[in-house]
Tab-separated table of C-alpha atoms and ligand atoms in Angstrom:
chain	number	residue	atom	x	y	z
A	1	UNK	CA	99.203	147.154	43.782
A	2	UNK	CA	97.414	143.836	43.148
A	3	UNK	CA	98.388	140.407	42.224
A	4	UNK	CA	98.395	141.192	38.736
A	5	UNK	CA	100.063	144.738	39.385
A	6	UNK	CA	103.351	142.891	41.138
A	7	UNK	CA	103.937	140.309	38.127
A	8	UNK	CA	103.695	136.797	38.881
A	9	UNK	CA	106.548	136.028	41.201
A	10	UNK	CA	108.250	132.937	38.604
A	11	UNK	CA	107.694	128.959	39.833
A	12	UNK	CA	110.674	128.210	41.650
A	13	UNK	CA	110.389	124.575	39.190
A	14	UNK	CA	108.980	122.056	37.248
A	15	UNK	CA	105.460	122.184	35.731
A	16	UNK	CA	102.290	123.265	36.933
A	17	UNK	CA	100.901	120.653	39.788
A	18	UNK	CA	98.526	121.876	41.245
A	19	UNK	CA	96.663	124.601	38.986
A	20	UNK	CA	93.125	126.077	40.808
A	21	UNK	CA	91.545	128.693	37.951
A	22	UNK	CA	88.959	131.359	38.578
A	23	UNK	CA	87.426	129.536	41.488
A	24	UNK	CA	85.236	130.344	43.391
A	25	UNK	CA	82.852	128.835	46.561
A	26	UNK	CA	79.987	129.853	48.337
A	27	UNK	CA	78.335	129.529	51.652
A	28	UNK	CA	75.136	130.254	51.414
A	29	UNK	CA	75.488	133.891	51.028
A	30	UNK	CA	79.448	133.804	51.958
A	31	UNK	CA	81.515	133.924	48.915
A	32	UNK	CA	84.888	132.674	50.922
A	33	UNK	CA	86.985	131.473	47.868
A	34	UNK	CA	86.886	133.845	45.438
A	35	UNK	CA	88.347	134.157	41.903
A	36	UNK	CA	90.855	132.143	43.018
A	37	UNK	CA	93.650	131.551	40.388
A	38	UNK	CA	97.080	129.890	41.302
A	39	UNK	CA	99.783	127.295	40.307
A	40	UNK	CA	101.760	125.922	42.349
A	41	UNK	CA	104.764	123.948	40.659
A	42	UNK	CA	106.494	120.586	41.107
A	43	UNK	CA	108.645	121.340	43.925
A	44	UNK	CA	107.224	124.373	45.175
A	45	UNK	CA	106.758	125.275	48.392
A	46	UNK	CA	104.149	127.985	49.531
A	47	UNK	CA	102.873	129.510	52.170
A	48	UNK	CA	99.491	131.466	52.190
A	49	UNK	CA	99.029	132.962	54.807
A	50	UNK	CA	95.484	135.990	55.753
A	51	UNK	CA	93.377	136.570	58.940
A	52	UNK	CA	91.623	134.470	60.540
A	53	UNK	CA	88.172	134.354	58.698
A	54	UNK	CA	89.984	134.826	55.108
A	55	UNK	CA	89.248	131.303	52.936
A	56	UNK	CA	93.187	129.836	53.673
A	57	UNK	CA	91.221	126.435	54.965
A	58	UNK	CA	88.529	126.070	52.341
A	59	UNK	CA	92.029	126.292	50.302
A	60	UNK	CA	93.402	123.688	51.504
A	61	UNK	CA	90.260	121.505	51.392
A	62	UNK	CA	89.002	122.101	47.863
A	63	UNK	CA	92.263	121.011	47.444
A	64	UNK	CA	91.359	117.541	48.093
A	65	UNK	CA	88.332	117.708	47.667
A	66	UNK	CA	86.922	118.653	50.879
A	67	UNK	CA	85.075	121.141	49.932
A	68	UNK	CA	83.267	121.184	46.659
A	69	UNK	CA	83.409	124.798	44.378
A	70	UNK	CA	80.562	126.142	42.835
A	71	UNK	CA	82.971	127.628	39.561
A	72	UNK	CA	86.531	126.672	38.126
A	73	UNK	CA	88.765	123.690	37.859
A	74	UNK	CA	91.246	122.537	39.736
A	75	UNK	CA	93.905	120.391	38.106
A	76	UNK	CA	95.877	118.008	39.693
A	77	UNK	CA	99.235	116.993	37.828
A	78	UNK	CA	97.100	118.048	34.859
A	79	UNK	CA	93.820	116.553	35.740
A	80	UNK	CA	90.284	117.323	36.889
A	81	UNK	CA	89.642	116.677	40.321
A	82	UNK	CA	87.588	113.442	40.908
A	83	UNK	CA	83.846	113.560	41.632
A	84	UNK	CA	84.076	110.326	43.518
A	85	UNK	CA	84.635	107.193	44.189
A	86	UNK	CA	87.894	105.677	44.341
A	87	UNK	CA	88.867	108.126	41.652
A	88	UNK	CA	88.521	110.209	45.015
A	89	UNK	CA	89.960	107.939	47.381
A	90	UNK	CA	93.060	107.711	45.242
A	91	UNK	CA	93.449	111.952	44.849
A	92	UNK	CA	93.569	111.672	48.744
A	93	UNK	CA	96.304	109.531	48.869
A	94	UNK	CA	97.786	111.814	46.603
A	95	UNK	CA	97.210	114.874	48.678
A	96	UNK	CA	98.396	114.359	51.543
A	97	UNK	CA	96.958	117.208	54.607
A	98	UNK	CA	98.487	117.997	57.619
A	99	UNK	CA	95.497	119.625	60.282
A	100	UNK	CA	96.651	121.594	63.026
A	101	UNK	CA	94.544	118.435	65.373
A	102	UNK	CA	96.360	115.852	64.417
A	103	UNK	CA	93.707	113.343	64.134
A	104	UNK	CA	95.012	109.891	64.849
A	105	UNK	CA	93.594	107.501	65.499
A	106	UNK	CA	93.294	107.372	68.927
A	107	UNK	CA	92.931	103.207	69.148
A	108	UNK	CA	95.431	102.215	67.017
A	109	UNK	CA	99.481	102.585	67.646
A	110	UNK	CA	101.725	105.089	65.864
A	111	UNK	CA	102.759	102.163	62.999
A	112	UNK	CA	99.324	101.216	62.368
A	113	UNK	CA	98.316	104.762	62.251
A	114	UNK	CA	100.811	104.478	59.223
A	115	UNK	CA	100.072	101.409	57.708
A	116	UNK	CA	96.821	101.908	57.011
A	117	UNK	CA	96.505	104.052	53.860
A	118	UNK	CA	99.461	102.525	52.044
A	119	UNK	CA	97.440	98.891	53.391
A	120	UNK	CA	93.407	99.469	52.830
A	121	UNK	CA	93.848	102.136	49.828
A	122	UNK	CA	97.657	101.394	48.031
A	123	UNK	CA	96.811	97.895	48.372
A	124	UNK	CA	100.467	97.182	49.965
A	125	UNK	CA	101.224	94.237	52.048
A	126	UNK	CA	101.975	94.770	55.569
A	127	UNK	CA	105.488	93.756	56.184
A	128	UNK	CA	106.987	96.094	53.646
A	129	UNK	CA	103.839	99.125	55.018
A	130	UNK	CA	105.389	98.612	58.086
A	131	UNK	CA	109.157	98.783	56.817
A	132	UNK	CA	107.955	101.323	55.267
A	133	UNK	CA	106.478	103.202	58.269
A	134	UNK	CA	109.431	102.306	60.451
A	135	UNK	CA	111.425	104.272	57.922
A	136	UNK	CA	109.029	107.146	58.186
A	137	UNK	CA	108.807	107.434	61.729
A	138	UNK	CA	112.556	107.650	61.652
A	139	UNK	CA	112.700	110.223	58.988
A	140	UNK	CA	110.919	112.435	61.704
A	141	UNK	CA	111.822	111.120	64.527
A	142	UNK	CA	109.627	109.098	66.703
A	143	UNK	CA	110.763	105.832	65.618
A	144	UNK	CA	111.014	104.408	69.254
A	145	UNK	CA	107.609	105.362	69.503
A	146	UNK	CA	106.748	102.581	66.915
A	147	UNK	CA	104.172	100.936	69.557
A	148	UNK	CA	102.441	103.133	71.467
A	149	UNK	CA	99.411	104.753	71.693
A	150	UNK	CA	98.428	108.836	70.526
A	151	UNK	CA	98.142	109.433	74.207
A	152	UNK	CA	101.004	108.235	75.110
A	153	UNK	CA	102.877	110.700	72.835
A	154	UNK	CA	103.364	114.332	73.336
A	155	UNK	CA	101.912	117.057	70.888
A	156	UNK	CA	105.101	117.467	68.837
A	157	UNK	CA	105.576	114.195	68.150
A	158	UNK	CA	101.717	113.415	67.161
A	159	UNK	CA	102.077	116.127	64.492
A	160	UNK	CA	105.577	114.293	63.095
A	161	UNK	CA	103.288	110.813	62.945
A	162	UNK	CA	100.729	112.678	61.302
A	163	UNK	CA	103.410	113.882	58.467
A	164	UNK	CA	104.728	110.308	58.518
A	165	UNK	CA	101.257	108.774	58.044
A	166	UNK	CA	100.634	111.865	54.216
A	167	UNK	CA	103.935	110.632	53.558
A	168	UNK	CA	103.949	107.105	53.192
A	169	UNK	CA	100.732	107.439	50.400
A	170	UNK	CA	104.073	109.164	48.628
A	171	UNK	CA	101.470	112.029	48.148
A	172	UNK	CA	102.345	114.253	45.016
A	173	UNK	CA	101.899	117.214	46.941
A	174	UNK	CA	101.664	118.240	51.051
A	175	UNK	CA	98.770	120.408	52.270
A	176	UNK	CA	99.762	121.506	55.758
A	177	UNK	CA	96.956	123.903	57.688
A	178	UNK	CA	98.476	125.039	60.569
A	179	UNK	CA	100.315	122.452	61.910
A	180	UNK	CA	102.435	124.532	64.756
A	181	UNK	CA	99.118	126.330	66.143
A	182	UNK	CA	97.882	123.862	68.362
A	183	UNK	CA	101.392	122.768	69.786
A	184	UNK	CA	103.262	123.884	72.448
A	185	UNK	CA	105.571	126.210	71.601
A	186	UNK	CA	108.825	123.924	72.926
A	187	UNK	CA	107.252	122.215	70.339
A	188	UNK	CA	106.868	124.212	67.438
A	189	UNK	CA	109.655	124.408	66.208
A	190	UNK	CA	110.369	120.143	65.942
A	191	UNK	CA	107.846	120.078	63.514
A	192	UNK	CA	108.564	122.821	61.822
A	193	UNK	CA	111.943	121.780	61.307
A	194	UNK	CA	111.060	118.640	59.736
A	195	UNK	CA	108.964	120.765	57.417
A	196	UNK	CA	111.987	122.728	56.968
A	197	UNK	CA	113.446	118.846	55.683
A	198	UNK	CA	110.604	117.507	53.196
A	199	UNK	CA	110.452	121.383	51.320
A	200	UNK	CA	114.615	120.821	50.898
A	201	UNK	CA	113.904	117.639	49.905
A	202	UNK	CA	112.461	119.031	46.656
A	203	UNK	CA	107.866	117.959	48.102
A	204	UNK	CA	105.309	120.416	46.427
A	205	UNK	CA	104.122	121.967	49.908
A	206	UNK	CA	101.227	123.945	50.395
A	207	UNK	CA	101.482	125.860	54.061
A	208	UNK	CA	99.183	128.007	55.536
A	209	UNK	CA	101.161	128.880	58.429
A	210	UNK	CA	101.705	132.770	60.459
A	211	UNK	CA	105.088	131.035	61.133
A	212	UNK	CA	107.562	133.679	59.251
A	213	UNK	CA	110.568	131.390	59.804
A	214	UNK	CA	109.636	129.125	58.389
A	215	UNK	CA	108.199	131.248	55.233
A	216	UNK	CA	111.762	132.785	55.403
A	217	UNK	CA	113.258	129.685	54.704
A	218	UNK	CA	111.663	127.148	52.851
A	219	UNK	CA	109.243	129.036	50.431
A	220	UNK	CA	109.220	129.774	47.592
A	221	UNK	CA	106.069	132.116	47.395
A	222	UNK	CA	104.522	134.170	50.163
A	223	UNK	CA	100.230	134.152	49.360
A	224	UNK	CA	98.609	136.842	51.050
A	225	UNK	CA	94.745	135.849	51.747
A	226	UNK	CA	92.165	138.717	52.430
A	227	UNK	CA	88.249	137.656	52.035
A	228	UNK	CA	88.454	135.180	50.373
A	229	UNK	CA	90.227	136.484	47.638
A	230	UNK	CA	94.379	136.604	46.396
A	231	UNK	CA	95.441	140.261	47.629
A	232	UNK	CA	98.838	139.605	47.668
A	233	UNK	CA	102.153	137.434	46.081
A	234	UNK	CA	105.621	137.891	46.614
A	235	UNK	CA	108.638	136.446	47.976
A	236	UNK	CA	108.737	135.678	51.328
A	237	UNK	CA	111.364	138.348	51.840
A	238	UNK	CA	109.593	141.119	49.630
A	239	UNK	CA	106.407	140.581	51.287
A	240	UNK	CA	107.340	140.752	54.647
A	241	UNK	CA	109.160	144.331	53.855
A	242	UNK	CA	107.450	145.751	51.155
A	243	UNK	CA	104.070	144.655	51.355
A	244	UNK	CA	102.120	146.375	48.448
A	245	UNK	CA	98.225	146.516	49.935
A	246	UNK	CA	96.703	147.893	52.471
A	247	UNK	CA	95.399	144.645	53.868
A	248	UNK	CA	99.135	142.660	54.345
A	249	UNK	CA	100.308	145.518	56.006
A	250	UNK	CA	97.499	145.791	58.211
A	251	UNK	CA	97.595	142.254	58.626
A	252	UNK	CA	101.851	142.031	59.897
A	253	UNK	CA	101.543	144.805	61.594
A	254	UNK	CA	98.852	143.114	63.331
A	255	UNK	CA	101.697	139.907	62.883
A	256	UNK	CA	105.397	140.745	63.126
B	1	LIG	P1	90.315	130.393	57.703
B	1	LIG	O1	91.293	129.463	57.560
B	1	LIG	O2	91.302	131.590	57.136
B	1	LIG	O3	90.970	130.880	58.804
B	1	LIG	P2	87.965	129.476	56.494
B	1	LIG	O4	88.406	128.906	55.110
B	1	LIG	O5	87.992	128.843	57.750
B	1	LIG	O6	89.286	130.455	56.769
B	1	LIG	O7	86.913	130.533	56.586
B	1	LIG	C1	86.740	130.481	55.993
B	1	LIG	C2	84.847	131.668	55.241
B	1	LIG	O8	84.274	129.830	55.236
B	1	LIG	C3	84.864	131.835	57.356
B	1	LIG	O9	84.402	133.206	57.332
B	1	LIG	C4	84.082	130.606	58.008
B	1	LIG	O10	83.184	131.047	59.177
B	1	LIG	C5	83.774	130.730	56.232
B	1	LIG	N1	83.014	128.714	56.734
B	1	LIG	C6	84.839	128.162	56.530
B	1	LIG	N2	83.951	126.852	56.726
B	1	LIG	C7	82.264	126.811	56.569
B	1	LIG	C8	81.012	125.632	56.825
B	1	LIG	N3	81.191	124.468	56.043
B	1	LIG	N4	80.175	126.273	56.752
B	1	LIG	C9	79.921	127.368	56.344
B	1	LIG	N5	81.080	128.739	56.673
B	1	LIG	C10	82.166	128.486	56.514
B	2	LIG	MG1	91.895	128.203	58.720
């Protein structure tokens, strides 16, 4: 059964916030995103899973326009994604992104990493930005590390700083692209705990991860991708216990 046949899974709450309609993306001959239709409601947590090379990162990158699309439309809060300039910078502020590699600025302190965006892009005063950054660092459990440099922190701590940095921009949606896959096992939980907390507070989240525990705890919906297409989507309970497509069955057989 395909996603169409199994019927749309109703969104958790709220109106559509991120809507992709008939999105196509090619890299040369490679059809990397095929007919992508995806609507994510305000406050909804969507986990995207699928084999390596299935287009998960490309999907994330189109939503904050790190990648352009060839056809189709993407809207954020009813507005098409801006093409360039100030509007594009503003969009990037509204779509928080956390990558597998933490991408902190090595030569800036933890505090500066978090305040940079709000000061430069949002025009916040330094004092206000500092105060807010300290609150966010506290919230993700690294408040006492504010004056240190990224290399002095563990991977799990750095990833939590990366989350705080994205949150400092007050994004409408947070994208996570395999945020725990570069971490040592003992650090995975501390990052997932922050993400679960965020989900419980109503953040709209699109999360590429193979962490089934997170999906079961926090996701309203699981979207399974293969070969650039959304093959199946369902609630976590249904998806993990009764995958319908052969691709999903095969994939889950390998990772579970
Ligand atoms: P996933 O995140 O699911 O592993 P990706 O979205 O990274 O998959 O990649 C999907 C496909 O697109 C892969 O075949 C990958 O090699 C290809 N791809 C991704 N980015 C580029 C790029 N910038 N140029 C060419 N091919 C790319
Ligand atoms: Mg990827």
